[in-house]
């Protein structure tokens, strides 16, 4: 912590003493790049802190990132003069009405392209087409009502005609829908494949298409302000027709040639290269759309939509996640910097923001719930769809940022737009999550999106399940499937090839394959071949490996092990006098100690994993030491308890002698923990009969800890 503070506090001093040589242009460029690097570092830390803070209160992390941007932005802390930074770390810029530097805004623009490209990749076209009618009605209905309400409220508060560019643009901001935030909520609740989930996605896509076309038209209309009215509307009509034509042309072209584009990308063989090249195509198409007078984000979305119907979509998303995770906070934090909180000191602007936000939320509720109710959805289903369509999120912020950068929005109206986007992003997900928890259907009649079946395979232990899982993944990969592991759910995999999409879930030791009916026999055959290969492998291992001999070699080899045992053992986890006289009884006593001290809850489950390990090969070593252990999902870190039995207990030790010292260890099933290194450190510390005898002479727990530390230090120094 001292080092971090020294670095942070020392940066201004170092930079204030730094001089740059060369001509003026070189000095200026060098200064700009230096400041940009420092700004990026601060943004990364600030966004993570803000995101973590809001997540703790069960709010979307994106709101925390925006809040961080508000705090460190040029209108607040970023504009405070510091030593070496006379205008602050984030000086207020006047370039094209954008409050941040062009360099930082450029990175935020790249981030917005990544966002929309990934959103396009995540669009399920089959699902969209299946619910295109319901989604189109709901999407267009909600967009029209939200646009009218937003423009009307803006015209009233700004005292402008409703046909003026500013109210119309605020109406466009009000129509936006953030499908990414809603998809995240649906995915976490496993409701993506429900009728409500499919309708929300289809409606959001139609809503965003409608919004983007309106965005192009209103932006063009604002540029033509002051031109004769008839000429204005003629040019606006041309812009609208061009926007629709370009959208349809490139969308149809992309979908028609999507497989050929995928084949071209596959020539590189490496999925990493494929992902990078696909993003390159998104950047190119974004530039083409910008040159055509449309927004870059439209081109990025279309490129994502084009690749979404190929078997590369999930793999590209997986490979670009790190890039998205890096740039996303930069975008949202930079957007937060646009907000001038002092604008809300004006009662009029504050009231405007509150009414505009409420109007936007109510408009979406009305625009979605009424048509939903007449399209086979119950009141609950209509409510789920309505609240799923409420969040404006990053799309609303992108629209607002575009309005500010083009000069259509003022700082005050931009702040109002951000308030609406943020408030809707808070209300929508919170209510939607509660509605999804209700175990009731959202439709009057059952609807099956895709007829699927589940193939279940039960493994006897988590270790076997891990082994089968790895081999199944290898089998699908060798069959030409693209394998993607869901980051939000570490036990879920997607296997995708052409039109086949198979999902593997893990439920403890049970493996569940969810597959279309047509692929059921293929899944069972893959599973059969995998088990046959594993059976052959086990027979080979039995011929080559003799566990008892390996255990004896391990016990007899004293070696230098870098592991601090003092970080594991605690006084409450030491039992000086075990009473049981059987192996099973000793294990029960030790596990019960962990339960009594609050380290585990599922005592029976912990005992089972340790006992299963004992059945495989006894953990009784030499010289009276036993090291029972096992992987257990009920602990979050390596946990160990030590006990002593003066008379000794038969533990099937390799030297045939009773065991006196028992070290029972549990390690997490999923989280990485150095338990093999820990076992080696224990074996090394207690290597030799003299050390064990000395340990048994100790009378108190503190003496035991001190002696173990001494033995551990000796073994680490060998």
mmCIF file of C-alpha atoms in Angstrom, residues 361-502:
data_model
loop_
_atom_site.group_PDB
_atom_site.id
_atom_site.type_symbol
_atom_site.label_atom_id
_atom_site.label_comp_id
_atom_site.label_asym_id
_atom_site.label_seq_id
_atom_site.Cartn_x
_atom_site.Cartn_y
_atom_site.Cartn_z
ATOM 1 C CA UNK A 361 -39.995 4.484 -18.321
ATOM 2 C CA UNK A 362 -43.792 4.811 -18.483
ATOM 3 C CA UNK A 363 -43.736 5.096 -22.296
ATOM 4 C CA UNK A 364 -41.862 1.792 -22.601
ATOM 5 C CA UNK A 365 -44.219 0.093 -20.145
ATOM 6 C CA UNK A 366 -47.277 1.230 -22.084
ATOM 7 C CA UNK A 367 -45.746 0.617 -25.521
ATOM 8 C CA UNK A 368 -44.697 -2.952 -24.652
ATOM 9 C CA UNK A 369 -47.339 -4.239 -22.246
ATOM 10 C CA UNK A 370 -50.448 -3.487 -24.335
ATOM 11 C CA UNK A 371 -49.350 -5.297 -27.542
ATOM 12 C CA UNK A 372 -47.758 -8.109 -25.477
ATOM 13 C CA UNK A 373 -51.042 -8.841 -23.769
ATOM 14 C CA UNK A 374 -52.737 -9.307 -27.160
ATOM 15 C CA UNK A 375 -49.932 -11.584 -28.437
ATOM 16 C CA UNK A 376 -50.524 -14.663 -26.239
ATOM 17 C CA UNK A 377 -48.722 -13.288 -23.159
ATOM 18 C CA UNK A 378 -50.205 -13.184 -19.664
ATOM 19 C CA UNK A 379 -49.998 -10.152 -17.387
ATOM 20 C CA UNK A 380 -46.780 -11.599 -15.927
ATOM 21 C CA UNK A 381 -45.293 -12.246 -19.376
ATOM 22 C CA UNK A 382 -46.224 -8.754 -20.561
ATOM 23 C CA UNK A 383 -44.632 -7.260 -17.430
ATOM 24 C CA UNK A 384 -41.419 -9.234 -18.008
ATOM 25 C CA UNK A 385 -41.216 -8.007 -21.603
ATOM 26 C CA UNK A 386 -41.987 -4.410 -20.620
ATOM 27 C CA UNK A 387 -39.336 -4.178 -17.900
ATOM 28 C CA UNK A 388 -36.887 -6.058 -20.120
ATOM 29 C CA UNK A 389 -37.263 -3.317 -22.749
ATOM 30 C CA UNK A 390 -36.896 -0.403 -20.308
ATOM 31 C CA UNK A 391 -33.073 -0.169 -19.880
ATOM 32 C CA UNK A 392 -31.444 2.363 -22.232
ATOM 33 C CA UNK A 393 -27.967 1.564 -20.908
ATOM 34 C CA UNK A 394 -24.997 1.902 -23.217
ATOM 35 C CA UNK A 395 -27.145 2.456 -26.354
ATOM 36 C CA UNK A 396 -28.819 5.504 -24.836
ATOM 37 C CA UNK A 397 -25.434 6.772 -23.658
ATOM 38 C CA UNK A 398 -23.926 6.268 -27.118
ATOM 39 C CA UNK A 399 -26.810 8.219 -28.673
ATOM 40 C CA UNK A 400 -26.436 10.984 -26.074
ATOM 41 C CA UNK A 401 -22.668 11.146 -26.586
ATOM 42 C CA UNK A 402 -23.190 11.400 -30.342
ATOM 43 C CA UNK A 403 -25.668 14.245 -29.820
ATOM 44 C CA UNK A 404 -23.211 16.136 -27.628
ATOM 45 C CA UNK A 405 -20.276 15.618 -30.002
ATOM 46 C CA UNK A 406 -22.308 16.866 -33.000
ATOM 47 C CA UNK A 407 -23.506 19.919 -31.095
ATOM 48 C CA UNK A 408 -27.199 18.970 -31.134
ATOM 49 C CA UNK A 409 -27.334 18.462 -27.366
ATOM 50 C CA UNK A 410 -26.178 21.049 -24.861
ATOM 51 C CA UNK A 411 -24.470 20.152 -21.572
ATOM 52 C CA UNK A 412 -27.812 20.529 -19.772
ATOM 53 C CA UNK A 413 -29.813 18.353 -22.167
ATOM 54 C CA UNK A 414 -26.975 15.811 -22.247
ATOM 55 C CA UNK A 415 -27.172 15.578 -18.446
ATOM 56 C CA UNK A 416 -30.941 15.023 -18.728
ATOM 57 C CA UNK A 417 -30.327 12.234 -21.273
ATOM 58 C CA UNK A 418 -27.800 10.539 -18.985
ATOM 59 C CA UNK A 419 -30.219 10.749 -16.035
ATOM 60 C CA UNK A 420 -32.879 8.983 -18.090
ATOM 61 C CA UNK A 421 -30.433 6.310 -19.337
ATOM 62 C CA UNK A 422 -29.093 5.651 -15.836
ATOM 63 C CA UNK A 423 -32.469 5.606 -14.043
ATOM 64 C CA UNK A 424 -34.003 3.244 -16.619
ATOM 65 C CA UNK A 425 -30.959 0.970 -16.350
ATOM 66 C CA UNK A 426 -31.459 0.770 -12.580
ATOM 67 C CA UNK A 427 -35.234 0.237 -12.583
ATOM 68 C CA UNK A 428 -35.506 -2.248 -15.470
ATOM 69 C CA UNK A 429 -33.053 -4.983 -14.387
ATOM 70 C CA UNK A 430 -34.036 -4.819 -10.698
ATOM 71 C CA UNK A 431 -37.750 -5.364 -11.394
ATOM 72 C CA UNK A 432 -37.132 -7.849 -14.240
ATOM 73 C CA UNK A 433 -35.001 -10.085 -12.020
ATOM 74 C CA UNK A 434 -37.777 -10.252 -9.424
ATOM 75 C CA UNK A 435 -40.384 -11.051 -12.076
ATOM 76 C CA UNK A 436 -38.224 -13.848 -13.506
ATOM 77 C CA UNK A 437 -37.960 -15.483 -10.081
ATOM 78 C CA UNK A 438 -41.702 -16.143 -10.096
ATOM 79 C CA UNK A 439 -42.151 -19.759 -11.139
ATOM 80 C CA UNK A 440 -45.070 -19.131 -13.490
ATOM 81 C CA UNK A 441 -45.541 -19.258 -17.248
ATOM 82 C CA UNK A 442 -45.658 -15.982 -19.128
ATOM 83 C CA UNK A 443 -47.809 -17.257 -22.011
ATOM 84 C CA UNK A 444 -51.403 -18.445 -22.200
ATOM 85 C CA UNK A 445 -50.381 -21.412 -24.362
ATOM 86 C CA UNK A 446 -47.172 -23.448 -24.297
ATOM 87 C CA UNK A 447 -44.615 -22.422 -26.911
ATOM 88 C CA UNK A 448 -41.483 -24.419 -27.719
ATOM 89 C CA UNK A 449 -38.739 -22.428 -29.422
ATOM 90 C CA UNK A 450 -36.622 -25.404 -30.421
ATOM 91 C CA UNK A 451 -37.433 -29.014 -29.553
ATOM 92 C CA UNK A 452 -34.586 -30.069 -27.304
ATOM 93 C CA UNK A 453 -33.765 -33.068 -25.162
ATOM 94 C CA UNK A 454 -31.390 -33.606 -22.275
ATOM 95 C CA UNK A 455 -28.822 -36.374 -22.152
ATOM 96 C CA UNK A 456 -27.599 -36.953 -18.593
ATOM 97 C CA UNK A 457 -24.504 -38.776 -17.424
ATOM 98 C CA UNK A 458 -23.800 -39.321 -13.728
ATOM 99 C CA UNK A 459 -20.188 -39.550 -12.550
ATOM 100 C CA UNK A 460 -19.276 -41.104 -9.222
ATOM 101 C CA UNK A 461 -16.960 -38.249 -8.204
ATOM 102 C CA UNK A 462 -16.055 -34.692 -9.161
ATOM 103 C CA UNK A 463 -12.597 -35.847 -10.274
ATOM 104 C CA UNK A 464 -14.151 -38.312 -12.711
ATOM 105 C CA UNK A 465 -16.576 -35.627 -13.908
ATOM 106 C CA UNK A 466 -13.636 -33.283 -14.564
ATOM 107 C CA UNK A 467 -11.834 -35.999 -16.526
ATOM 108 C CA UNK A 468 -14.901 -36.873 -18.611
ATOM 109 C CA UNK A 469 -15.590 -33.176 -19.239
ATOM 110 C CA UNK A 470 -12.077 -32.547 -20.573
ATOM 111 C CA UNK A 471 -12.241 -35.572 -22.860
ATOM 112 C CA UNK A 472 -15.712 -34.657 -24.165
ATOM 113 C CA UNK A 473 -14.439 -31.165 -24.994
ATOM 114 C CA UNK A 474 -11.454 -32.655 -26.836
ATOM 115 C CA UNK A 475 -13.781 -35.029 -28.714
ATOM 116 C CA UNK A 476 -16.045 -32.226 -29.950
ATOM 117 C CA UNK A 477 -13.039 -30.095 -30.854
ATOM 118 C CA UNK A 478 -11.545 -32.936 -32.921
ATOM 119 C CA UNK A 479 -14.912 -33.249 -34.698
ATOM 120 C CA UNK A 480 -14.563 -29.671 -35.934
ATOM 121 C CA UNK A 481 -16.845 -28.014 -33.367
ATOM 122 C CA UNK A 482 -15.966 -24.591 -32.005
ATOM 123 C CA UNK A 483 -15.901 -24.857 -28.217
ATOM 124 C CA UNK A 484 -16.827 -21.863 -26.055
ATOM 125 C CA UNK A 485 -16.838 -21.700 -22.280
ATOM 126 C CA UNK A 486 -19.304 -19.242 -20.789
ATOM 127 C CA UNK A 487 -17.387 -16.849 -18.557
ATOM 128 C CA UNK A 488 -20.428 -16.073 -16.400
ATOM 129 C CA UNK A 489 -21.022 -19.775 -15.704
ATOM 130 C CA UNK A 490 -17.793 -21.755 -15.498
ATOM 131 C CA UNK A 491 -19.576 -25.114 -15.728
ATOM 132 C CA UNK A 492 -21.244 -24.419 -19.089
ATOM 133 C CA UNK A 493 -19.856 -25.024 -22.585
ATOM 134 C CA UNK A 494 -21.252 -24.444 -26.068
ATOM 135 C CA UNK A 495 -20.270 -26.748 -28.946
ATOM 136 C CA UNK A 496 -21.097 -25.084 -32.263
ATOM 137 C CA UNK A 497 -20.714 -26.333 -35.828
ATOM 138 C CA UNK A 498 -22.788 -25.068 -38.741
ATOM 139 C CA UNK A 499 -26.438 -25.427 -37.607
ATOM 140 C CA UNK A 500 -25.681 -27.614 -34.582
ATOM 141 C CA UNK A 501 -25.503 -26.032 -31.132
ATOM 142 C CA UNK A 502 -25.025 -28.360 -28.161
#
